[in-house]
Coordinates of C-alpha atoms in Angstrom, one line a residue:
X1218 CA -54.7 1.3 -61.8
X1219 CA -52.1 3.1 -60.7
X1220 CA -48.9 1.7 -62.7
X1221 CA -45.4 2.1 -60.6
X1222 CA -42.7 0.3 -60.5
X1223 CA -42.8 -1.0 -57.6
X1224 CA -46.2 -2.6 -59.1
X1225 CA -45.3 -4.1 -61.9
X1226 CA -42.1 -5.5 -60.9
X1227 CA -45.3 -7.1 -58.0
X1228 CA -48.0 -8.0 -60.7
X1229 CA -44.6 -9.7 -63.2
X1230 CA -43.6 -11.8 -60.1
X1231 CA -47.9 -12.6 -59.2
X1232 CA -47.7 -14.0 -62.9
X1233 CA -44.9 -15.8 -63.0
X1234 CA -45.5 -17.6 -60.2
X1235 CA -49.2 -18.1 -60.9
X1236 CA -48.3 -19.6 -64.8
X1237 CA -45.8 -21.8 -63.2
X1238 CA -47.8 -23.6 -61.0
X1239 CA -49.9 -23.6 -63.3
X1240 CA -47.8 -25.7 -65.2
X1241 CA -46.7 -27.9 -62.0
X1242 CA -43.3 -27.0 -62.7
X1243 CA -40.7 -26.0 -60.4
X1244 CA -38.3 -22.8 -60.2
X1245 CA -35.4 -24.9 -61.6
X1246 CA -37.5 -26.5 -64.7
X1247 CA -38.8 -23.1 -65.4
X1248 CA -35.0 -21.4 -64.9
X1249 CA -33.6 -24.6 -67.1
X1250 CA -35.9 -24.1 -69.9
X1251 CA -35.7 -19.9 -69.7
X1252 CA -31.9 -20.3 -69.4
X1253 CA -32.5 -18.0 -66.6
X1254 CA -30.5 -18.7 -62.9
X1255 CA -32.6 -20.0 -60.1
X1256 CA -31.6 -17.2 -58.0
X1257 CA -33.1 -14.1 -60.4
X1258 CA -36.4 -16.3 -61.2
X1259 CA -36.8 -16.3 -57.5
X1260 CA -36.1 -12.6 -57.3
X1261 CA -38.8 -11.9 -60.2
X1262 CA -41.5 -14.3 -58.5
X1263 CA -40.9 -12.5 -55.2
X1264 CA -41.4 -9.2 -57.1
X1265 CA -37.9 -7.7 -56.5
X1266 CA -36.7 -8.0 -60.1
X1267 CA -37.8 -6.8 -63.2
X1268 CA -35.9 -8.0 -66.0
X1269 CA -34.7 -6.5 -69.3
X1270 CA -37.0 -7.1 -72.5
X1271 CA -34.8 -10.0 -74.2
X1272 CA -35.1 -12.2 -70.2
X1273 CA -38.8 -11.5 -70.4
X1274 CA -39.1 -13.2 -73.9
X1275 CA -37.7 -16.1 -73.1
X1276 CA -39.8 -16.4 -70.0
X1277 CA -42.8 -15.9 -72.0
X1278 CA -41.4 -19.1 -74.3
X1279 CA -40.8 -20.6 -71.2
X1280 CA -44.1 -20.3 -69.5
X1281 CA -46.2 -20.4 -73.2
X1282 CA -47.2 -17.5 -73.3
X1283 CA -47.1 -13.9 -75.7
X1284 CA -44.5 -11.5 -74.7
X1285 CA -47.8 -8.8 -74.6
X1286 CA -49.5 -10.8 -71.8
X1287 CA -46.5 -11.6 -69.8
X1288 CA -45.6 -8.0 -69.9
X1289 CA -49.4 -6.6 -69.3
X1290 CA -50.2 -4.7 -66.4
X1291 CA -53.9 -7.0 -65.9
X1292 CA -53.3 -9.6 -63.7
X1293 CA -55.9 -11.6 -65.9
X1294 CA -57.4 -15.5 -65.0
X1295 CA -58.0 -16.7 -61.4
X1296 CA -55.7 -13.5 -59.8
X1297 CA -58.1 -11.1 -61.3
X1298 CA -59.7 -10.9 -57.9
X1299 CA -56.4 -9.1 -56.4
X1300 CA -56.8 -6.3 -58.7
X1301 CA -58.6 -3.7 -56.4
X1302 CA -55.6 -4.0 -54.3
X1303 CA -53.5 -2.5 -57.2
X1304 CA -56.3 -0.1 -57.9
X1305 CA -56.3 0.8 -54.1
X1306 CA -53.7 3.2 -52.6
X1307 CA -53.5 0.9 -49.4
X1308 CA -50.5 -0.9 -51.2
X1309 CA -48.8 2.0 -51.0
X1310 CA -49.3 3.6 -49.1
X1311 CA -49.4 1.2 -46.3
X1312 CA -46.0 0.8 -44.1
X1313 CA -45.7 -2.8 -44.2
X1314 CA -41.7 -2.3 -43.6
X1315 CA -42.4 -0.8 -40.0
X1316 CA -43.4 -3.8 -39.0
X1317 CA -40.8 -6.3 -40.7
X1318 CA -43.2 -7.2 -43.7
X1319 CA -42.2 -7.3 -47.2
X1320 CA -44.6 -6.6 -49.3
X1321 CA -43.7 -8.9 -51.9
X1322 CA -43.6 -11.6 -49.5
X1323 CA -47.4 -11.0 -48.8
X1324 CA -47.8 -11.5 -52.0
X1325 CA -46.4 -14.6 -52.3
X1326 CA -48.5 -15.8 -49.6
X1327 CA -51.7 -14.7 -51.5
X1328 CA -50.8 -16.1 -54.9
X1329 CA -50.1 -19.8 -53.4
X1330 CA -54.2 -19.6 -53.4
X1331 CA -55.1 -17.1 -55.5
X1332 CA -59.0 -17.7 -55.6
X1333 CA -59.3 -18.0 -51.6
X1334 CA -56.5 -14.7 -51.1
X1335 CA -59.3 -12.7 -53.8
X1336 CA -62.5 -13.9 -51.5
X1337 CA -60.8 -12.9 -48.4
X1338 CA -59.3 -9.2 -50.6
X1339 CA -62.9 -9.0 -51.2
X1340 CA -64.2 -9.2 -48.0
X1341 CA -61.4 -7.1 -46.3
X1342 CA -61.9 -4.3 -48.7
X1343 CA -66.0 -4.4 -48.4
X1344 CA -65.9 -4.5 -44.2
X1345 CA -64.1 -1.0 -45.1
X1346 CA -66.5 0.2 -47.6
X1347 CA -69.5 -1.1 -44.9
X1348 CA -67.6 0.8 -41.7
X1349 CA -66.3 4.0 -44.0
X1350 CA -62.8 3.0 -43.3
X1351 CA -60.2 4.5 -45.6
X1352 CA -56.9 4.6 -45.9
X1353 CA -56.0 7.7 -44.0
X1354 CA -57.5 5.2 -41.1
X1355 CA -55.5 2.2 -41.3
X1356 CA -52.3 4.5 -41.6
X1357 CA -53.2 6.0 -38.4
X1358 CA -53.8 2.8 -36.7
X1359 CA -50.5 1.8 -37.9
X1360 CA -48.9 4.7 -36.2
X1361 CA -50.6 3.3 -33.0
X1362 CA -49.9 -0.3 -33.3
X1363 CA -46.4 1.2 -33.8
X1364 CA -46.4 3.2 -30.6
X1365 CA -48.3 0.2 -29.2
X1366 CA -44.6 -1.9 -30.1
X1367 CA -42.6 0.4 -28.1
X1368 CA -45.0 1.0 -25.7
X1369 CA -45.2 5.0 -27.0
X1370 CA -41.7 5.5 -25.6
X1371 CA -38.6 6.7 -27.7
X1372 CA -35.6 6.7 -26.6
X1373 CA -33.7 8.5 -29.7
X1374 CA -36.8 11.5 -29.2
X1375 CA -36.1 12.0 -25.9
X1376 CA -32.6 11.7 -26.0
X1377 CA -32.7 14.6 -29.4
X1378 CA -35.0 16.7 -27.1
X1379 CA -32.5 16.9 -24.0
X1380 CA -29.5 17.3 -26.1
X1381 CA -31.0 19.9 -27.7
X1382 CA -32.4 21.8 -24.2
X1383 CA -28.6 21.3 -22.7
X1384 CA -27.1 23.4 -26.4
X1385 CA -29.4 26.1 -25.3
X1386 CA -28.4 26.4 -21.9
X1387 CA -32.7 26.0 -21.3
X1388 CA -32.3 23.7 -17.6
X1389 CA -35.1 21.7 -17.1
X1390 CA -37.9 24.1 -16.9
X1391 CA -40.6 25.1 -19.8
X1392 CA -38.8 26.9 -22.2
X1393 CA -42.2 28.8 -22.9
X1394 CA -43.6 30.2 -26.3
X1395 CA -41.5 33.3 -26.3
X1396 CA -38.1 31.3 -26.3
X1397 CA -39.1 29.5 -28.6
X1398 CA -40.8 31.7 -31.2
X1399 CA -37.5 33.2 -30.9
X1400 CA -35.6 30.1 -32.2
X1401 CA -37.9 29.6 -35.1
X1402 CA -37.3 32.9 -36.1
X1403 CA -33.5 34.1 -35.2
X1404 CA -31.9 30.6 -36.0
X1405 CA -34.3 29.1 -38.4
X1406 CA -35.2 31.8 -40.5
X1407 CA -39.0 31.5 -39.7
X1408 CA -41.7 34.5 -40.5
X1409 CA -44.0 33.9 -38.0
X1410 CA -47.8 35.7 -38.9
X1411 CA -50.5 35.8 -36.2
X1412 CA -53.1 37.6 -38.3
X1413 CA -53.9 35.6 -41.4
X1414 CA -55.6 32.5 -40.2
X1415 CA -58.2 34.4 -37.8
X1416 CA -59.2 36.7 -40.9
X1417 CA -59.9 33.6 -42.5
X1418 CA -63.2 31.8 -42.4
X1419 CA -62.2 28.5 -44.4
X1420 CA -58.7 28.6 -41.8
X1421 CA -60.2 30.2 -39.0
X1422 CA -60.4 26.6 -36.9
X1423 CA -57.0 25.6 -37.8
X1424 CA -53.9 26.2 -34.8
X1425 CA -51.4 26.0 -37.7
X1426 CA -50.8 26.4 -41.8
X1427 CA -46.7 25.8 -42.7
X1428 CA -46.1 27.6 -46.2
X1429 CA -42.4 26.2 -47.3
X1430 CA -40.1 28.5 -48.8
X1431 CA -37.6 31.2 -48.5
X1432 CA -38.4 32.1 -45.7
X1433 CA -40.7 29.7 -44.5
X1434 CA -43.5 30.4 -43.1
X1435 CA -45.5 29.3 -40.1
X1436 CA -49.2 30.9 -39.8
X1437 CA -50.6 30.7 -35.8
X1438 CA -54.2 31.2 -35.0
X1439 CA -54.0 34.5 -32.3
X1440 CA -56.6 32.8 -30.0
X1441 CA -54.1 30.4 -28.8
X1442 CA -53.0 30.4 -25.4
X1443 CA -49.2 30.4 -25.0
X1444 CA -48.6 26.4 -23.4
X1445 CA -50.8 25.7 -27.2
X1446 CA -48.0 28.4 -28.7
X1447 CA -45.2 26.5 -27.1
X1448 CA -46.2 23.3 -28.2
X1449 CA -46.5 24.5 -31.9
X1450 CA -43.8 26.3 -31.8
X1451 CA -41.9 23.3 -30.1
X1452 CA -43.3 20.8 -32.8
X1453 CA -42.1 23.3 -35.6
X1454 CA -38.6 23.0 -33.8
X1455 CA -38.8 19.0 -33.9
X1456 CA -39.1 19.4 -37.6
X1457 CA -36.2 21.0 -38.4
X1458 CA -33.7 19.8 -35.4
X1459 CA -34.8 16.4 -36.8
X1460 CA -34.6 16.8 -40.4
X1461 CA -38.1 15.2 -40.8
X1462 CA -39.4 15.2 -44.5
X1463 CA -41.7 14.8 -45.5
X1464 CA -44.4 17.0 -43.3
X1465 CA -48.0 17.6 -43.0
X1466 CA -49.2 21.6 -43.8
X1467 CA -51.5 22.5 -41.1
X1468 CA -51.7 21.3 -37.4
X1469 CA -55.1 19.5 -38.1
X1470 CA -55.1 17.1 -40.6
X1471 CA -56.6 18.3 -43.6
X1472 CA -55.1 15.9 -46.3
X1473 CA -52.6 12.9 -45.7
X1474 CA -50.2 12.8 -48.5
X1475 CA -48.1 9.3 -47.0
X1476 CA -47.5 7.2 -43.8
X1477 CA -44.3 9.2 -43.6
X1478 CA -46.1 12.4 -43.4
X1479 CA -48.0 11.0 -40.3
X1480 CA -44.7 9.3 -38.7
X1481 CA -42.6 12.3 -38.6
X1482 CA -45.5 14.8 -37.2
X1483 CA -45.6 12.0 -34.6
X1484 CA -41.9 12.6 -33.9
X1485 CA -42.0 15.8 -33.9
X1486 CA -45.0 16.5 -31.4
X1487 CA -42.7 14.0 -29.2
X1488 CA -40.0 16.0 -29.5
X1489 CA -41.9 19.2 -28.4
X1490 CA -43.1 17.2 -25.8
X1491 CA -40.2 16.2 -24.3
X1492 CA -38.4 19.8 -25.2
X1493 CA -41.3 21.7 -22.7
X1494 CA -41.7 18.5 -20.0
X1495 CA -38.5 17.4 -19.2
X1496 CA -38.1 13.6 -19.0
X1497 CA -35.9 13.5 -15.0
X1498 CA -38.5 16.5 -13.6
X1499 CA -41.6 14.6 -14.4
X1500 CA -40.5 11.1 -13.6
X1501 CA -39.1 12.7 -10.1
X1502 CA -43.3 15.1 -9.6
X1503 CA -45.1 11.2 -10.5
X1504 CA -42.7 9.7 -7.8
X1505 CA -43.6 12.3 -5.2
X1506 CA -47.6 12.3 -6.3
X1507 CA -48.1 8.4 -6.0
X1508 CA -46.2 8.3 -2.8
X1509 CA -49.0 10.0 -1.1
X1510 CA -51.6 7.6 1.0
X1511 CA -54.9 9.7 -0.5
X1512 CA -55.4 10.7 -4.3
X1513 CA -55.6 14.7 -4.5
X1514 CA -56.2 16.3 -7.6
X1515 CA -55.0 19.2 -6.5
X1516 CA -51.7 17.6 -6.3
X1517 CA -52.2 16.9 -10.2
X1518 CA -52.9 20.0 -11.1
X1519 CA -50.2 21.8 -9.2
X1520 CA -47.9 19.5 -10.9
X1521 CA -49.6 20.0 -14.5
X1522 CA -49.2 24.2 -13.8
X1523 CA -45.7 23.6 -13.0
X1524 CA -45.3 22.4 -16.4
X1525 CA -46.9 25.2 -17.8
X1526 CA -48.8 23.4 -20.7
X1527 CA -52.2 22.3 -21.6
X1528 CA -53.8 19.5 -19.8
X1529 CA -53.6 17.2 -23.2
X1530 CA -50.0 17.7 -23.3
X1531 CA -49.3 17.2 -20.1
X1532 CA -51.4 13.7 -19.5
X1533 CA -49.8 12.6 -23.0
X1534 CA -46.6 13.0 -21.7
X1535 CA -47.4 11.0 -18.7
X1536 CA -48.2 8.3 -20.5
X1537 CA -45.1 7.9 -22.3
X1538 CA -42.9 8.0 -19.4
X1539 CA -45.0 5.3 -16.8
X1540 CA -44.1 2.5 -19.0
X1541 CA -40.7 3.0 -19.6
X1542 CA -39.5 4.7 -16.2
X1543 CA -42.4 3.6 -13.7
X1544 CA -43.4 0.1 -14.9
X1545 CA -46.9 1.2 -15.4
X1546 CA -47.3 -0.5 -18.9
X1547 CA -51.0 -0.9 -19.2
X1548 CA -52.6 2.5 -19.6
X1549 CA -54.8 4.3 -22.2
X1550 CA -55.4 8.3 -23.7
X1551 CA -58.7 9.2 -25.0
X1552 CA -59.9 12.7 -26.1
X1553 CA -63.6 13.3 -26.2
X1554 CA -65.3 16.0 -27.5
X1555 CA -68.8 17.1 -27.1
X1556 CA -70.9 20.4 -28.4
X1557 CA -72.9 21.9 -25.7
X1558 CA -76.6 20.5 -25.8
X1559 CA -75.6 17.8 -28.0
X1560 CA -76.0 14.2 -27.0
X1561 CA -73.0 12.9 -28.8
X1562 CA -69.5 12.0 -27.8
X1563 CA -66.4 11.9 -30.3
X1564 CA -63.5 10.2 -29.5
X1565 CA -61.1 12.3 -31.2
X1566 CA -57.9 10.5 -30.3
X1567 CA -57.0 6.7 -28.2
X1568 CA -54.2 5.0 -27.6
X1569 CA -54.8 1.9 -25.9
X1570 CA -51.4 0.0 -24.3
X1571 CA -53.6 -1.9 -21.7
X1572 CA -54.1 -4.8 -23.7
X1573 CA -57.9 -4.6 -22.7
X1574 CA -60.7 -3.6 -24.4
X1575 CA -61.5 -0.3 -23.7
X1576 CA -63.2 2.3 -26.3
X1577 CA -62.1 0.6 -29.5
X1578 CA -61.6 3.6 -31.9
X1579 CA -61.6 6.9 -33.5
X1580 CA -65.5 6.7 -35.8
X1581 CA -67.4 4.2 -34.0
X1582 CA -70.9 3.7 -34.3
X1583 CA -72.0 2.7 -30.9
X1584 CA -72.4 5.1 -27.8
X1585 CA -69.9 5.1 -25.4
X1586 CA -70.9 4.3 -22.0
X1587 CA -72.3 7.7 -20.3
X1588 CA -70.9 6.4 -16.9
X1589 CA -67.6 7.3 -17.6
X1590 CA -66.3 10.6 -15.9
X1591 CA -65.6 11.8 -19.3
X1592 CA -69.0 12.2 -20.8
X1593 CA -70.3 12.9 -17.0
X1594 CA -67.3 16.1 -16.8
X1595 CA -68.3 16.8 -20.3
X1596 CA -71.8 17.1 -20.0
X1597 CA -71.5 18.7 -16.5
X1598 CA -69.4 21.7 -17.8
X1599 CA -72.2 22.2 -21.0
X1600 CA -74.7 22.6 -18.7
X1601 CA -73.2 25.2 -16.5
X1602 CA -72.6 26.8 -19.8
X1603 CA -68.8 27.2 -19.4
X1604 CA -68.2 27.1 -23.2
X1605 CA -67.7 30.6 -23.5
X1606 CA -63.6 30.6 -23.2
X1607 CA -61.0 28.6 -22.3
X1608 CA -60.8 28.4 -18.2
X1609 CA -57.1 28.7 -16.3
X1610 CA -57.6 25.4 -14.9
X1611 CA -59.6 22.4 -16.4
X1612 CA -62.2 20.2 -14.5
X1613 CA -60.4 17.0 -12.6
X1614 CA -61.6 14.1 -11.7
X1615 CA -60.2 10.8 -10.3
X1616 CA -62.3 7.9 -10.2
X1617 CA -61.8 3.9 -10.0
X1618 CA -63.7 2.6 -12.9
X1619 CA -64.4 -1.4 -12.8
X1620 CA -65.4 -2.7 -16.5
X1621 CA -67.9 -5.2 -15.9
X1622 CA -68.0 -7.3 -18.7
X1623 CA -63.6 -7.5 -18.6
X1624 CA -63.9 -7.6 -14.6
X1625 CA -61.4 -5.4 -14.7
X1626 CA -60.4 -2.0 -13.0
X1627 CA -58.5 1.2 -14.0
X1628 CA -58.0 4.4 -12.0
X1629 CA -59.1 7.1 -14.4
X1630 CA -58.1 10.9 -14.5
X1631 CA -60.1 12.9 -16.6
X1632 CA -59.7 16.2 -17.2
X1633 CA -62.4 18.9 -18.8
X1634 CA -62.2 22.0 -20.4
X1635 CA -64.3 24.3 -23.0
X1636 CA -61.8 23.7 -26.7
X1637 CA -60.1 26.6 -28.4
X1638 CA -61.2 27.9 -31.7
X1639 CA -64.8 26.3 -31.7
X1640 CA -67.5 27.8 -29.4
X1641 CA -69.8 25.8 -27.3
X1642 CA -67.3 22.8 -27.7
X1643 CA -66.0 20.9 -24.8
X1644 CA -62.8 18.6 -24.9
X1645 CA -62.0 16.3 -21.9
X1646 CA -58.9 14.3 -22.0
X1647 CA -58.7 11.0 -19.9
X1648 CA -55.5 8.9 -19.0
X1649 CA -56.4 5.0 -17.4
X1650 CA -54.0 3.1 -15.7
X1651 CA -55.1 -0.8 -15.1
X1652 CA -55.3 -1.2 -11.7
X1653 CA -52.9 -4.0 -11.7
X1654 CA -49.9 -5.0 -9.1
X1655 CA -47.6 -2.7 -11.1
X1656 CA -50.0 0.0 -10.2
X1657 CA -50.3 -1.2 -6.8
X1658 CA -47.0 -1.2 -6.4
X1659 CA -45.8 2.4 -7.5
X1660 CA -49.2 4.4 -6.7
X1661 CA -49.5 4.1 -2.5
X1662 CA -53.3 5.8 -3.0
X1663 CA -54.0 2.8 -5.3
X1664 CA -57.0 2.2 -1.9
X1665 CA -57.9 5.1 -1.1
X1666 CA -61.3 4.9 0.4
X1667 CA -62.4 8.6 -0.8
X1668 CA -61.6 7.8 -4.3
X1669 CA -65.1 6.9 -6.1
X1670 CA -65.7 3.5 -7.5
X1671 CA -67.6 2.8 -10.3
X1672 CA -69.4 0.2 -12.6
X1673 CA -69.2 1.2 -16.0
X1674 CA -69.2 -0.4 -19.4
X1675 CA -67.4 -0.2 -22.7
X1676 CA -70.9 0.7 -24.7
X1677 CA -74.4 0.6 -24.5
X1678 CA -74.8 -1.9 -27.2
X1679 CA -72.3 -4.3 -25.1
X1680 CA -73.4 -3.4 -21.5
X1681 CA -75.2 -6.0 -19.5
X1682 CA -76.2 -4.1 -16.9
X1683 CA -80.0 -3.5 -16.1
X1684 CA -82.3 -0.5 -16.1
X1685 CA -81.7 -1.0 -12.3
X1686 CA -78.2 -0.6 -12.2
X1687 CA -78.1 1.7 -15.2
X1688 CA -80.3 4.8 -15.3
X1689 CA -78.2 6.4 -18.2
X1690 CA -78.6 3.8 -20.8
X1691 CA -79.2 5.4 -24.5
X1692 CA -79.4 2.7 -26.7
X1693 CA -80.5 -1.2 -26.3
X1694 CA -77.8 -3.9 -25.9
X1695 CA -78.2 -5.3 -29.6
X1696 CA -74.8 -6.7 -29.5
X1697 CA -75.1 -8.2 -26.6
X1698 CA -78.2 -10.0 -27.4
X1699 CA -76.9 -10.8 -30.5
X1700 CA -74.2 -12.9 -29.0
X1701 CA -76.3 -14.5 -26.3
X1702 CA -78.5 -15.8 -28.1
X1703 CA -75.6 -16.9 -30.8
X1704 CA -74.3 -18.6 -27.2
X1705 CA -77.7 -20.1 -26.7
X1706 CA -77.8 -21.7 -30.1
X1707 CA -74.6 -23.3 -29.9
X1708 CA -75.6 -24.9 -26.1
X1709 CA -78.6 -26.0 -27.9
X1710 CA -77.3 -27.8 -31.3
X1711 CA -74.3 -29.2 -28.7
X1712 CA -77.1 -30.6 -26.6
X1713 CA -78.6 -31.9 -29.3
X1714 CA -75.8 -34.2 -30.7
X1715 CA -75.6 -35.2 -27.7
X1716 CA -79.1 -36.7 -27.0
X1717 CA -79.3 -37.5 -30.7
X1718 CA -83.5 -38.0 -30.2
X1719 CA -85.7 -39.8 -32.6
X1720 CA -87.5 -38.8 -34.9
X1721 CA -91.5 -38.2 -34.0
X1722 CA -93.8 -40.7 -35.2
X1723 CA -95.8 -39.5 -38.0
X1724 CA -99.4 -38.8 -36.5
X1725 CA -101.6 -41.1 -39.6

């Protein structure tokens, strides 16, 4: 177990307040006979407090038990089935406080029924073990339920990003990689080394290693194109204008030491986005695209190029100004990426504000519906055999996909290109915006008859369309059987208490 602190002071209070009921006595018998004040019991049940030696004897006396076991760090009894929570690191590493939840008040849920709060631990903790969830997992889906809460815009970021652009005299363009390698180095002290990482095999796929010191040191893969060099170097920027501590070492994550870690390389790839896509300029290019009567990718693209930065960038950045400046709330990012000749998809990154179920995670063990423009771009471009370098401009698509089992519909912008640093991989980024009457509304294209509709589904294992309809199907709708025939069953027992038959006579 890993002993802290902050765990005994929880375990003491777990105790406490598990002996005491024990002993159907209340906080004022117990604080009477302890000659200990209401107030401070409280604080020791809620597992804020952690009193001096001579307080815990008289507890102990109080509750009837040995100093030793009031003091141990076993929970013992019926709250021995909360231990692997102490044993695991999600207690702490978990950031309950993001989201207004003491910790210690969680606890004091659980320990009001400490038998059922174990069996439902259990349970938790082995649908983890079953789906190979860790804790570097739930921390990142914390991260997105917080970006989910503030709908992935920030006004403090954006507002640190600008102020920063205006002391540099930078106007509202891309201040490119140059500039900004320039900053690193003449104001921040920076040794920047293109050479190391490529002459590394281990290191060779990573964009970025940051070596702290005097002078620190920020190592860049060469094979980076310079909108990828701008946004490292404009990420590197957002740690240090930002003060953010701590921070993760290398661009891909190769360890996760806390939450914080993750949080504040979140804020800083904000803040690069914002620093090369200025907040006004975009809002004012979206206006002028979805004004137009037809969709026209080129359009997009010309507005993407203005920007001078990678097509990931660029659609991520979109999607955190529709919601705040465009009213276009319900919207989702995915990142696929496939190896050429390979018949699986990763979903490499999602953030889903749509409030509909669309691809539900990072890991999952179902296949994603091959009707979607991003596994059809993806396998499109690793059969022309375009993996060979990175293209100037990516493949674009636009397309209206309806999800049949929601009923629901979202114009969908995917966008295709082979990845940087691992050959005969393809990357295709996709941005959805529900089709709802916010979208009608701002995006005058919204019925364009040239755009392409489509039936698509969320994934083969959930898809109820037939070998008629669907001539890419890969694997058999088990889940949707599964709860058919679970729907069946319950029509069939409710029609049965309702007829209530007798029983057969017995044939003699």
């Amino acid at each position: 177990m890993t002993i802290t602190p902050d765990n005994l002071r929880l375990i003491l209070g777990l105790k406490v307040k598990n002996l005491r009921q024990g002993r159907n006595e209340s906080l004022s018998e117990l604080a009477k006979r302890s000659s200990i004040s209401i107030s401070y019991l409280s604080e020791i049940e809620n597992g804020r407090k952690y009193p001096k030696p001579d307080v815990l004897l008289r507890l102990a006396e109080g509750l009837g038990v040995g100093y030793d076991e009031l003091v141990s760090a076993q929970l013992g009894g019926e709250l021995d089935g909360l231990e692997p929570l102490f044993h695991s690191d999600f207690l702490q590493e978990f950031p309950f406080e993001l989201f207004g939840v003491d910790v210690a008040q969680l606890l004091g849920l659980v320990s009001d029924d400490p038998l059922k709060a174990a069996a439902f631990l259990q349970t938790f903790l082995e649908i983890g073990r079953s789906y190979d969830v860790n804790v570097e997992q739930f921390l990142f889906a914390a991260l997105r339920s917080y970006q989910r809460l503030h709908d992935n815009y920030f006004p403090e970021l954006e507002t640190a990003a600008a102020e920063y652009r205006r002391s540099r005299d930078w106007g509202t363009g891309n201040p490119g990689a140059l500039r900004l390698r320039r900053e690193l180095e003449e104001e921040h002290g920076y040794v920047i080394d293109d050479r190391t990482l490529a002459r590394d095999p281990e290191l060779s796929g990573l964009r970025t290693v940051f070596l702290e010191g005097e002078p620190p040191r920020l190592m860049v893969h060469p094979s980076l194109s310079p909108a990828q060099q701008a946004f490292v170097f404009g990420r590197e920027l957002g740690f240090r204008v930002l003060g953010l501590h701590p921070r993760p070492e290398t661009s891909s994550w190769v360890r996760v030491e806390s939450f914080d870690e993750i949080l504040n390389n979140f804020k800083a790839s904000y803040f690069s986005g914002a620093l090369l896509i200025e907040e006004e300029e975009l809002v004012e290019a979206l206006e002028g695209l979805f004004r137009r009567k037809r969709w026209d990718p080129a359009a997009y693209l010309e507005i993407m190029e203005r920007f001078d930065t990678t097509p990931e960038t660029f659609a991520y950045r979109v999607s955190q100004l529709l919601p705040a400046r465009m009213g276009i709330s319900r919207l989702y990012f995915m990142r696929f990426q496939n190896a050429v000749g390979s018949p699986d998809y990763q979903l490499t990154k999602v953030l889903n504000l749509s409030g509909v179920a669309t691809p539900r995670g990072v890991g999952s063990r179902e296949h994603y519906c091959r009707k979607w423009v991003a596994l059809r771009l993806l396998r499109e471009i690793g059969e022309r055999g375009d993996s060979a370098g990175p293209g100037p401009v990516p493949d674009l698509r636009g397309e209206r996909a309806h999800f049949a089992p929601e009923g629901v519909e979202f114009f969908v912008i995917s966008a295709a290109r082979p990845l940087f640093l691992q050959e005969g991989v393809n990357t295709c980024i996709t941005l959805g915006l529900l089709m709802d009457d916010a979208f009608r509304e701002r995006v005058k294209f919204w019925d364009d008859p040239g755009i392409r509709r489509r039936q698509v589904g969320l994934t083969c294992e959930r898809c109820p369309m037939t070998s008629e309809e669907c001539g890419v199907r890969v694997a058999a709708p088990t889940i949707l059987q599964t709860e058919r025939l679970r729907e069946r069953r319950l029509a069939a027992l409710e029609l049965l208490r309702e007829r209530r038959p007798e029983p057969a006579p017995v044939q003699g």
